[in-house]
Every structure is written in C-alpha cells, then in structure tokens.
C-alpha cells in the first residue's frame, strides 16, 4: 500500500523537475537570443565610442607632430598653464550651476504641468519641450541676436525702464551668466519631462495618507514626492552633468570662449588648442581630463542609487 502511494509522488516530483529543467533551458535560450539581438548595438557602441576613446588616449601620449611617444608630457604641460586651471574652474562652475538650476526649474515646471487637467497637459508638454527639441546651435544663434551689443532686444527692453545697456558677451561675468542662462533654457525641459514621468508613478494613496496625518503641501513634497523620485533625480542629474560638461555648441556660438578665455570649458578649449592651434595630442589631453571628474561624480551618484535599491 505504501509503495502505491509513493509511486505517484515520485512521478509528480520527476515531472516537476523536468518542467523546471525545460524552463531553465528556455530562459537560457532567451538570454542567448537577447544577446544576439543586441550584438549589433554593442558593436556599434564599440565602433563609435570605445575605439575613439582609446584612440584619444593614444593621441594624448604623442608629440605635436604625432610621430613620437612622449608619455604624460602633454598633461604635465597643461598642469603648468594658468589657462588650463581657469578652464577647469569655469567648466565646474558652468556644469554645476546649470545642472542645479535645470533640476530646480524642471521640478517646479513638472509639478505645474502635473496639476493641470489631463486635456490641457498635451498642449503644455508640447510647448515646454520646444527649447529641448530645437537643435541647440539654432536656438543659440537666436540668443546671440538677443545679446547683440548693438541691437540687443534685452538692452532695448532695459532702456525702456531707464536701465543702461549690459555687455552680455563683452564682460567676463555677464558672458558666464549668458552661457549658463542659455544652457538652462535648453536643458530644463529634459528635467521637466523626466520628473513628470516620475510624478505620474507616485501612488495617490501616499498623498491621501499624508493629508490624513495632517501634512501640509511642503511636507508632502519633502516626505512623499522627493523620496519616491530620488533615483530618477539622481540618474537625470548624472546624465545632464555629463552632457553639460561635454557641451560645445552653446559656448562656441555665443562667446567662442571669450572674452580673454573667461568662458572656455573643456570642449571649446580642446577645440581651440587641438584644431585651431594644430596640436591634436594636446587637445586630446584636455578632453580626457573630463573623464576622472565625471567618473568620480558617476561613482558617488550610482553608489547612492544602488544603496537605495538594496534597502528597498
């Protein structure tokens, strides 16, 4: 009798084991298929990103004529130039200031759009995304006309109120302000759309529970909205920091690094030294200096994201 009972149990166990084995094999096949499907993209990234990166490292170790290996001499030369440290300082000020203001403005605008009725949201989203959709080179040309020393629309408006003209791109301080302002105008919509997507995913029950507990508007944002959006905020900030550090077109078109190199950032000064100065290895050395700065920022931000993911 006991054998009769055990035999069906053994059969069921064996059947379950076969199902698990077949499922495991199917998952393995799916992962292999997924890898093969992404292989063209991996090869494209290797061709367009990894190869140029290693080639830039190779260029940075050559002399000006690119015929002799000189090791780290280009970096030693840069460290002795005051202009280089001025570029490092300006790049950090430009990127950090622009990213902070883009994040704050994007958060405010995202809340504004999120609270609009569903029918009107499409119109507002479309209008607010225009600065980000337009090619930066074209929009920067429009800003250049607005900042023109002779025909500036801003100075004309200020003149109506009795204020004197401002040298938007002729003074170092105002030139820095101008390039940061344009970068904020271009990049804030990206933060807005990312934060808006994150706001859509916050459960309304959390806000209702906070309201029942007596939380005011600011407390709901601080204790409900921000904790639920922290990962999106961190990833968006990291992405924008990388893009802003590598920005070229805004500064190049608006000020070309002037006046007296006071608005140069890594990308524009690398172009000035490497292409216009006919010293490609030195220009490659300038561009490579962005890597350790961005790597440190990425490590801290991604480690914080991973830590919160493990806690969840």
Tab-separated table of C-alpha atoms in Angstrom:
chain	number	residue	atom	x	y	z
A	1	UNK	CA	0.000	0.000	0.000
A	2	UNK	CA	2.846	2.343	0.870
A	3	UNK	CA	4.527	1.626	-2.480
A	4	UNK	CA	1.326	2.539	-4.284
A	5	UNK	CA	1.230	5.905	-2.509
A	6	UNK	CA	4.920	6.687	-3.057
A	7	UNK	CA	4.983	5.921	-6.766
A	8	UNK	CA	2.584	8.746	-7.768
A	9	UNK	CA	4.565	11.172	-5.564
A	10	UNK	CA	7.824	10.184	-7.255
A	11	UNK	CA	6.231	10.577	-10.662
A	12	UNK	CA	4.923	14.034	-9.765
A	13	UNK	CA	8.355	15.065	-8.438
A	14	UNK	CA	10.084	13.867	-11.581
A	15	UNK	CA	7.553	15.705	-13.738
A	16	UNK	CA	8.106	18.913	-11.769
A	17	UNK	CA	11.872	18.538	-12.116
A	18	UNK	CA	11.542	18.075	-15.885
A	19	UNK	CA	9.397	21.227	-16.111
A	20	UNK	CA	11.942	23.240	-14.161
A	21	UNK	CA	14.773	21.934	-16.324
A	22	UNK	CA	12.935	22.755	-19.541
A	23	UNK	CA	12.031	26.215	-18.222
A	24	UNK	CA	15.666	26.834	-17.267
A	25	UNK	CA	16.818	25.807	-20.734
A	26	UNK	CA	14.202	28.072	-22.318
A	27	UNK	CA	15.395	31.017	-20.213
A	28	UNK	CA	18.954	30.294	-21.215
A	29	UNK	CA	17.950	30.236	-24.867
A	30	UNK	CA	16.060	33.532	-24.471
A	31	UNK	CA	19.093	35.187	-22.905
A	32	UNK	CA	21.240	33.946	-25.768
A	33	UNK	CA	18.746	35.253	-28.320
A	34	UNK	CA	18.576	38.596	-26.479
A	35	UNK	CA	22.372	38.862	-26.546
A	36	UNK	CA	22.487	38.111	-30.261
A	37	UNK	CA	19.801	40.728	-30.923
A	38	UNK	CA	21.742	43.389	-29.006
A	39	UNK	CA	25.076	42.393	-30.542
A	40	UNK	CA	24.798	44.881	-33.467
A	41	UNK	CA	24.206	47.711	-30.987
A	42	UNK	CA	27.159	46.552	-28.865
A	43	UNK	CA	29.384	46.523	-31.953
A	44	UNK	CA	28.133	49.984	-32.948
A	45	UNK	CA	28.926	51.353	-29.480
A	46	UNK	CA	32.368	49.740	-29.628
A	47	UNK	CA	32.981	51.314	-33.028
A	48	UNK	CA	31.694	54.821	-32.253
A	49	UNK	CA	32.566	55.156	-28.552
A	50	UNK	CA	35.154	52.689	-27.283
A	51	UNK	CA	37.532	52.907	-30.242
A	52	UNK	CA	37.603	56.768	-30.302
A	53	UNK	CA	38.157	56.790	-26.526
A	54	UNK	CA	41.225	54.541	-26.738
A	55	UNK	CA	42.445	56.408	-29.790
A	56	UNK	CA	42.208	59.687	-27.837
A	57	UNK	CA	44.314	58.126	-25.071
A	58	UNK	CA	46.854	57.111	-27.701
A	59	UNK	CA	46.904	60.622	-29.185
A	60	UNK	CA	47.456	62.198	-25.771
A	61	UNK	CA	50.767	60.342	-25.453
A	62	UNK	CA	52.223	61.727	-28.709
A	63	UNK	CA	54.074	64.939	-29.510
A	64	UNK	CA	52.619	67.760	-31.575
A	65	UNK	CA	53.641	66.180	-34.896
A	66	UNK	CA	52.134	62.841	-33.716
A	67	UNK	CA	55.331	60.993	-34.605
A	68	UNK	CA	56.969	60.425	-31.228
A	69	UNK	CA	55.774	58.919	-27.956
A	70	UNK	CA	56.168	61.367	-25.036
A	71	UNK	CA	54.100	59.689	-22.303
A	72	UNK	CA	52.431	62.102	-19.882
A	73	UNK	CA	54.321	65.207	-21.042
A	74	UNK	CA	51.165	66.777	-22.501
A	75	UNK	CA	49.419	66.538	-19.135
A	76	UNK	CA	52.464	67.964	-17.359
A	77	UNK	CA	52.447	70.881	-19.795
A	78	UNK	CA	48.750	71.509	-19.145
A	79	UNK	CA	49.180	71.487	-15.367
A	80	UNK	CA	51.694	74.323	-15.683
A	81	UNK	CA	49.363	76.592	-17.691
A	82	UNK	CA	47.108	79.054	-15.861
A	83	UNK	CA	44.563	78.925	-18.693
A	84	UNK	CA	44.050	75.219	-18.109
A	85	UNK	CA	43.136	75.681	-14.452
A	86	UNK	CA	40.894	78.579	-15.454
A	87	UNK	CA	39.101	76.200	-17.837
A	88	UNK	CA	38.755	73.574	-15.088
A	89	UNK	CA	37.246	76.170	-12.755
A	90	UNK	CA	34.882	77.539	-15.410
A	91	UNK	CA	33.780	74.064	-16.521
A	92	UNK	CA	32.871	73.098	-12.954
A	93	UNK	CA	31.033	76.383	-12.333
A	94	UNK	CA	29.218	76.130	-15.672
A	95	UNK	CA	28.157	72.493	-15.252
A	96	UNK	CA	27.240	72.509	-11.557
A	97	UNK	CA	25.350	75.831	-11.663
A	98	UNK	CA	23.456	74.930	-14.838
A	99	UNK	CA	22.502	71.442	-13.595
A	100	UNK	CA	21.256	72.754	-10.241
A	101	UNK	CA	19.046	75.391	-11.855
A	102	UNK	CA	17.810	72.946	-14.512
A	103	UNK	CA	16.880	70.441	-11.800
A	104	UNK	CA	15.031	73.032	-9.706
A	105	UNK	CA	13.204	74.595	-12.656
A	106	UNK	CA	12.389	71.178	-14.103
A	107	UNK	CA	10.909	70.075	-10.770
A	108	UNK	CA	8.779	73.231	-10.479
A	109	UNK	CA	7.538	73.048	-14.077
A	110	UNK	CA	6.830	69.316	-13.771
A	111	UNK	CA	4.608	69.995	-10.732
A	112	UNK	CA	2.865	72.774	-12.632
A	113	UNK	CA	2.116	70.510	-15.608
A	114	UNK	CA	1.219	67.544	-13.377
A	115	UNK	CA	-1.529	69.553	-11.690
A	116	UNK	CA	-3.094	70.666	-14.986
A	117	UNK	CA	-6.174	68.686	-16.093
A	118	UNK	CA	-5.360	65.810	-18.461
A	119	UNK	CA	-6.825	67.541	-21.533
A	120	UNK	CA	-4.541	70.542	-21.240
A	121	UNK	CA	-1.366	68.645	-20.412
A	122	UNK	CA	-0.529	67.702	-24.005
A	123	UNK	CA	-0.506	71.323	-25.119
A	124	UNK	CA	1.702	72.439	-22.233
A	125	UNK	CA	4.082	69.500	-22.604
A	126	UNK	CA	4.465	70.242	-26.301
A	127	UNK	CA	5.175	73.942	-25.786
A	128	UNK	CA	7.576	73.412	-22.887
A	129	UNK	CA	9.579	70.792	-24.807
A	130	UNK	CA	10.291	73.158	-27.710
A	131	UNK	CA	13.611	74.527	-26.305
A	132	UNK	CA	14.918	70.973	-25.878
A	133	UNK	CA	13.686	69.756	-29.282
A	134	UNK	CA	15.174	72.634	-31.291
A	135	UNK	CA	18.830	71.984	-32.279
A	136	UNK	CA	20.974	73.914	-29.741
A	137	UNK	CA	23.025	75.539	-32.493
A	138	UNK	CA	19.924	77.161	-34.000
A	139	UNK	CA	18.466	78.323	-30.688
A	140	UNK	CA	21.857	79.666	-29.576
A	141	UNK	CA	22.001	81.813	-32.718
A	142	UNK	CA	18.688	83.359	-31.686
A	143	UNK	CA	20.102	84.046	-28.219
A	144	UNK	CA	23.204	85.564	-29.838
A	145	UNK	CA	20.983	88.102	-31.598
A	146	UNK	CA	19.224	88.839	-28.321
A	147	UNK	CA	22.621	89.503	-26.706
A	148	UNK	CA	23.977	91.547	-29.635
A	149	UNK	CA	25.774	94.648	-28.304
A	150	UNK	CA	24.206	96.977	-30.907
A	151	UNK	CA	20.735	95.512	-31.472
A	152	UNK	CA	20.094	93.567	-28.273
A	153	UNK	CA	16.387	93.106	-27.573
A	154	UNK	CA	17.229	92.760	-23.891
A	155	UNK	CA	19.100	96.053	-23.785
A	156	UNK	CA	16.271	97.746	-25.694
A	157	UNK	CA	13.781	96.487	-23.098
A	158	UNK	CA	16.022	97.640	-20.258
A	159	UNK	CA	16.308	101.045	-21.931
A	160	UNK	CA	12.529	101.440	-21.750
A	161	UNK	CA	12.864	101.302	-17.955
A	162	UNK	CA	15.828	103.670	-17.867
A	163	UNK	CA	18.448	100.987	-17.248
A	164	UNK	CA	21.769	101.125	-19.031
A	165	UNK	CA	22.882	98.597	-21.658
A	166	UNK	CA	24.569	95.409	-20.409
A	167	UNK	CA	27.632	93.958	-22.208
A	168	UNK	CA	26.166	90.455	-22.290
A	169	UNK	CA	29.064	88.801	-24.085
A	170	UNK	CA	31.705	91.512	-23.663
A	171	UNK	CA	32.187	91.270	-19.901
A	172	UNK	CA	33.534	88.087	-18.274
A	173	UNK	CA	30.893	87.914	-15.547
A	174	UNK	CA	27.964	88.644	-17.856
A	175	UNK	CA	29.324	86.272	-20.511
A	176	UNK	CA	29.405	83.428	-17.980
A	177	UNK	CA	25.886	84.314	-16.922
A	178	UNK	CA	24.749	84.308	-20.559
A	179	UNK	CA	26.092	80.846	-21.439
A	180	UNK	CA	24.669	79.368	-18.226
A	181	UNK	CA	21.298	81.000	-18.911
A	182	UNK	CA	21.110	79.553	-22.424
A	183	UNK	CA	22.137	76.098	-21.192
A	184	UNK	CA	19.404	76.205	-18.538
A	185	UNK	CA	16.837	77.263	-21.146
A	186	UNK	CA	17.830	74.362	-23.403
A	187	UNK	CA	18.137	71.672	-20.722
A	188	UNK	CA	15.347	72.410	-18.230
A	189	UNK	CA	12.628	70.742	-20.399
A	190	UNK	CA	14.536	67.445	-20.230
A	191	UNK	CA	14.371	67.531	-16.433
A	192	UNK	CA	10.722	68.514	-16.669
A	193	UNK	CA	9.707	65.521	-18.783
A	194	UNK	CA	11.718	63.070	-16.651
A	195	UNK	CA	10.292	64.413	-13.404
A	196	UNK	CA	6.790	64.491	-14.865
A	197	UNK	CA	7.064	60.774	-15.698
A	198	UNK	CA	8.268	60.102	-12.146
A	199	UNK	CA	5.381	62.109	-10.651
A	200	UNK	CA	2.899	60.024	-12.627
A	201	UNK	CA	4.236	56.908	-10.916
A	202	UNK	CA	3.804	58.172	-7.335
A	203	UNK	CA	0.678	56.486	-5.857
A	204	UNK	CA	-2.073	58.921	-4.916
A	205	UNK	CA	-2.738	56.851	-1.777
A	206	UNK	CA	0.516	58.127	-0.294
A	207	UNK	CA	-0.614	61.740	-0.655
A	208	UNK	CA	-4.022	60.879	0.805
A	209	UNK	CA	-2.404	59.169	3.790
A	210	UNK	CA	-0.083	62.150	4.324
A	211	UNK	CA	-3.040	64.562	4.154
A	212	UNK	CA	-4.925	62.485	6.726
A	213	UNK	CA	-1.884	62.672	9.011
A	214	UNK	CA	-2.013	66.466	8.742
A	215	UNK	CA	0.922	67.007	6.351
A	216	UNK	CA	0.926	70.325	4.540
A	217	UNK	CA	1.942	70.933	0.907
A	218	UNK	CA	5.667	71.251	1.626
A	219	UNK	CA	5.735	68.210	3.905
A	220	UNK	CA	4.034	66.089	1.230
A	221	UNK	CA	6.710	67.107	-1.258
A	222	UNK	CA	9.578	66.561	1.205
A	223	UNK	CA	8.447	63.267	2.735
A	224	UNK	CA	6.488	61.687	-0.151
A	225	UNK	CA	7.411	63.131	-3.555
A	226	UNK	CA	11.167	63.528	-3.191
A	227	UNK	CA	11.836	60.080	-1.641
A	228	UNK	CA	9.800	58.427	-4.402
A	229	UNK	CA	11.700	60.376	-7.086
A	230	UNK	CA	15.233	60.174	-5.684
A	231	UNK	CA	16.502	57.572	-8.136
A	232	UNK	CA	15.077	59.428	-11.145
A	233	UNK	CA	16.530	62.701	-9.847
A	234	UNK	CA	19.954	61.094	-9.376
A	235	UNK	CA	20.091	59.436	-12.807
A	236	UNK	CA	18.771	62.542	-14.589
A	237	UNK	CA	21.303	64.730	-12.782
A	238	UNK	CA	24.168	62.412	-13.699
A	239	UNK	CA	23.146	62.306	-17.361
A	240	UNK	CA	22.747	66.080	-17.520
A	241	UNK	CA	26.081	66.616	-15.749
A	242	UNK	CA	27.866	64.504	-18.357
A	243	UNK	CA	26.138	66.287	-21.255
A	244	UNK	CA	26.722	69.750	-19.762
A	245	UNK	CA	30.415	69.101	-19.110
A	246	UNK	CA	30.806	67.998	-22.726
A	247	UNK	CA	28.771	70.920	-24.079
A	248	UNK	CA	30.317	72.640	-27.057
A	249	UNK	CA	27.853	74.419	-29.337
A	250	UNK	CA	26.389	76.919	-26.833
A	251	UNK	CA	29.712	78.344	-25.678
A	252	UNK	CA	31.270	78.128	-29.120
A	253	UNK	CA	28.483	80.045	-30.852
A	254	UNK	CA	27.690	82.511	-28.074
A	255	UNK	CA	31.136	83.628	-26.892
A	256	UNK	CA	33.744	81.389	-28.603
A	257	UNK	CA	35.421	81.200	-25.197
A	258	UNK	CA	35.819	84.970	-24.813
A	259	UNK	CA	36.348	87.482	-23.527
A	260	UNK	CA	40.000	86.524	-22.893
A	261	UNK	CA	39.235	82.799	-22.412
A	262	UNK	CA	36.904	83.539	-19.500
A	263	UNK	CA	34.072	81.335	-20.774
A	264	UNK	CA	36.067	78.430	-22.185
A	265	UNK	CA	35.059	74.968	-20.993
A	266	UNK	CA	36.781	71.648	-21.716
A	267	UNK	CA	35.167	71.013	-25.097
A	268	UNK	CA	35.679	74.507	-26.530
A	269	UNK	CA	39.253	74.853	-25.253
A	270	UNK	CA	40.140	71.391	-26.569
A	271	UNK	CA	38.845	72.564	-29.955
A	272	UNK	CA	40.835	75.800	-29.684
A	273	UNK	CA	44.057	74.017	-28.740
A	274	UNK	CA	43.680	70.891	-30.834
A	275	UNK	CA	42.010	72.037	-34.070
A	276	UNK	CA	42.640	75.771	-34.285
A	277	UNK	CA	46.058	75.500	-32.600
A	278	UNK	CA	47.073	72.468	-34.705
A	279	UNK	CA	48.077	70.485	-31.617
A	280	UNK	CA	45.722	67.496	-31.692
A	281	UNK	CA	47.538	65.496	-28.952
A	282	UNK	CA	47.288	68.432	-26.546
A	283	UNK	CA	43.618	68.883	-27.413
A	284	UNK	CA	43.021	65.183	-26.744
A	285	UNK	CA	44.723	65.598	-23.355
A	286	UNK	CA	42.356	68.455	-22.495
A	287	UNK	CA	39.274	66.432	-23.432
A	288	UNK	CA	40.483	63.394	-21.455
A	289	UNK	CA	40.721	65.466	-18.287
A	290	UNK	CA	36.904	65.359	-18.130
A	291	UNK	CA	36.993	61.592	-17.576
A	292	UNK	CA	38.217	61.492	-13.938
A	293	UNK	CA	35.878	64.335	-12.905
A	294	UNK	CA	32.818	62.660	-14.404
A	295	UNK	CA	33.919	59.224	-13.177
A	296	UNK	CA	34.038	60.473	-9.567
A	297	UNK	CA	30.576	62.049	-9.933
A	298	UNK	CA	29.196	58.859	-11.513
A	299	UNK	CA	30.638	56.648	-8.753
A	300	UNK	CA	29.067	58.688	-5.957
A	301	UNK	CA	25.660	59.051	-7.655
A	302	UNK	CA	25.360	55.435	-8.829
A	303	UNK	CA	26.567	54.096	-5.484
A	304	UNK	CA	23.820	56.067	-3.757
A	305	UNK	CA	21.235	54.748	-6.246
A	306	UNK	CA	22.441	51.166	-5.737
A	307	UNK	CA	22.374	51.591	-1.964
A	308	UNK	CA	18.747	52.736	-2.015
A	309	UNK	CA	17.889	49.864	-4.342
A	310	UNK	CA	19.338	47.336	-1.904
A	311	UNK	CA	17.499	48.938	1.006
A	312	UNK	CA	14.214	48.695	-0.934
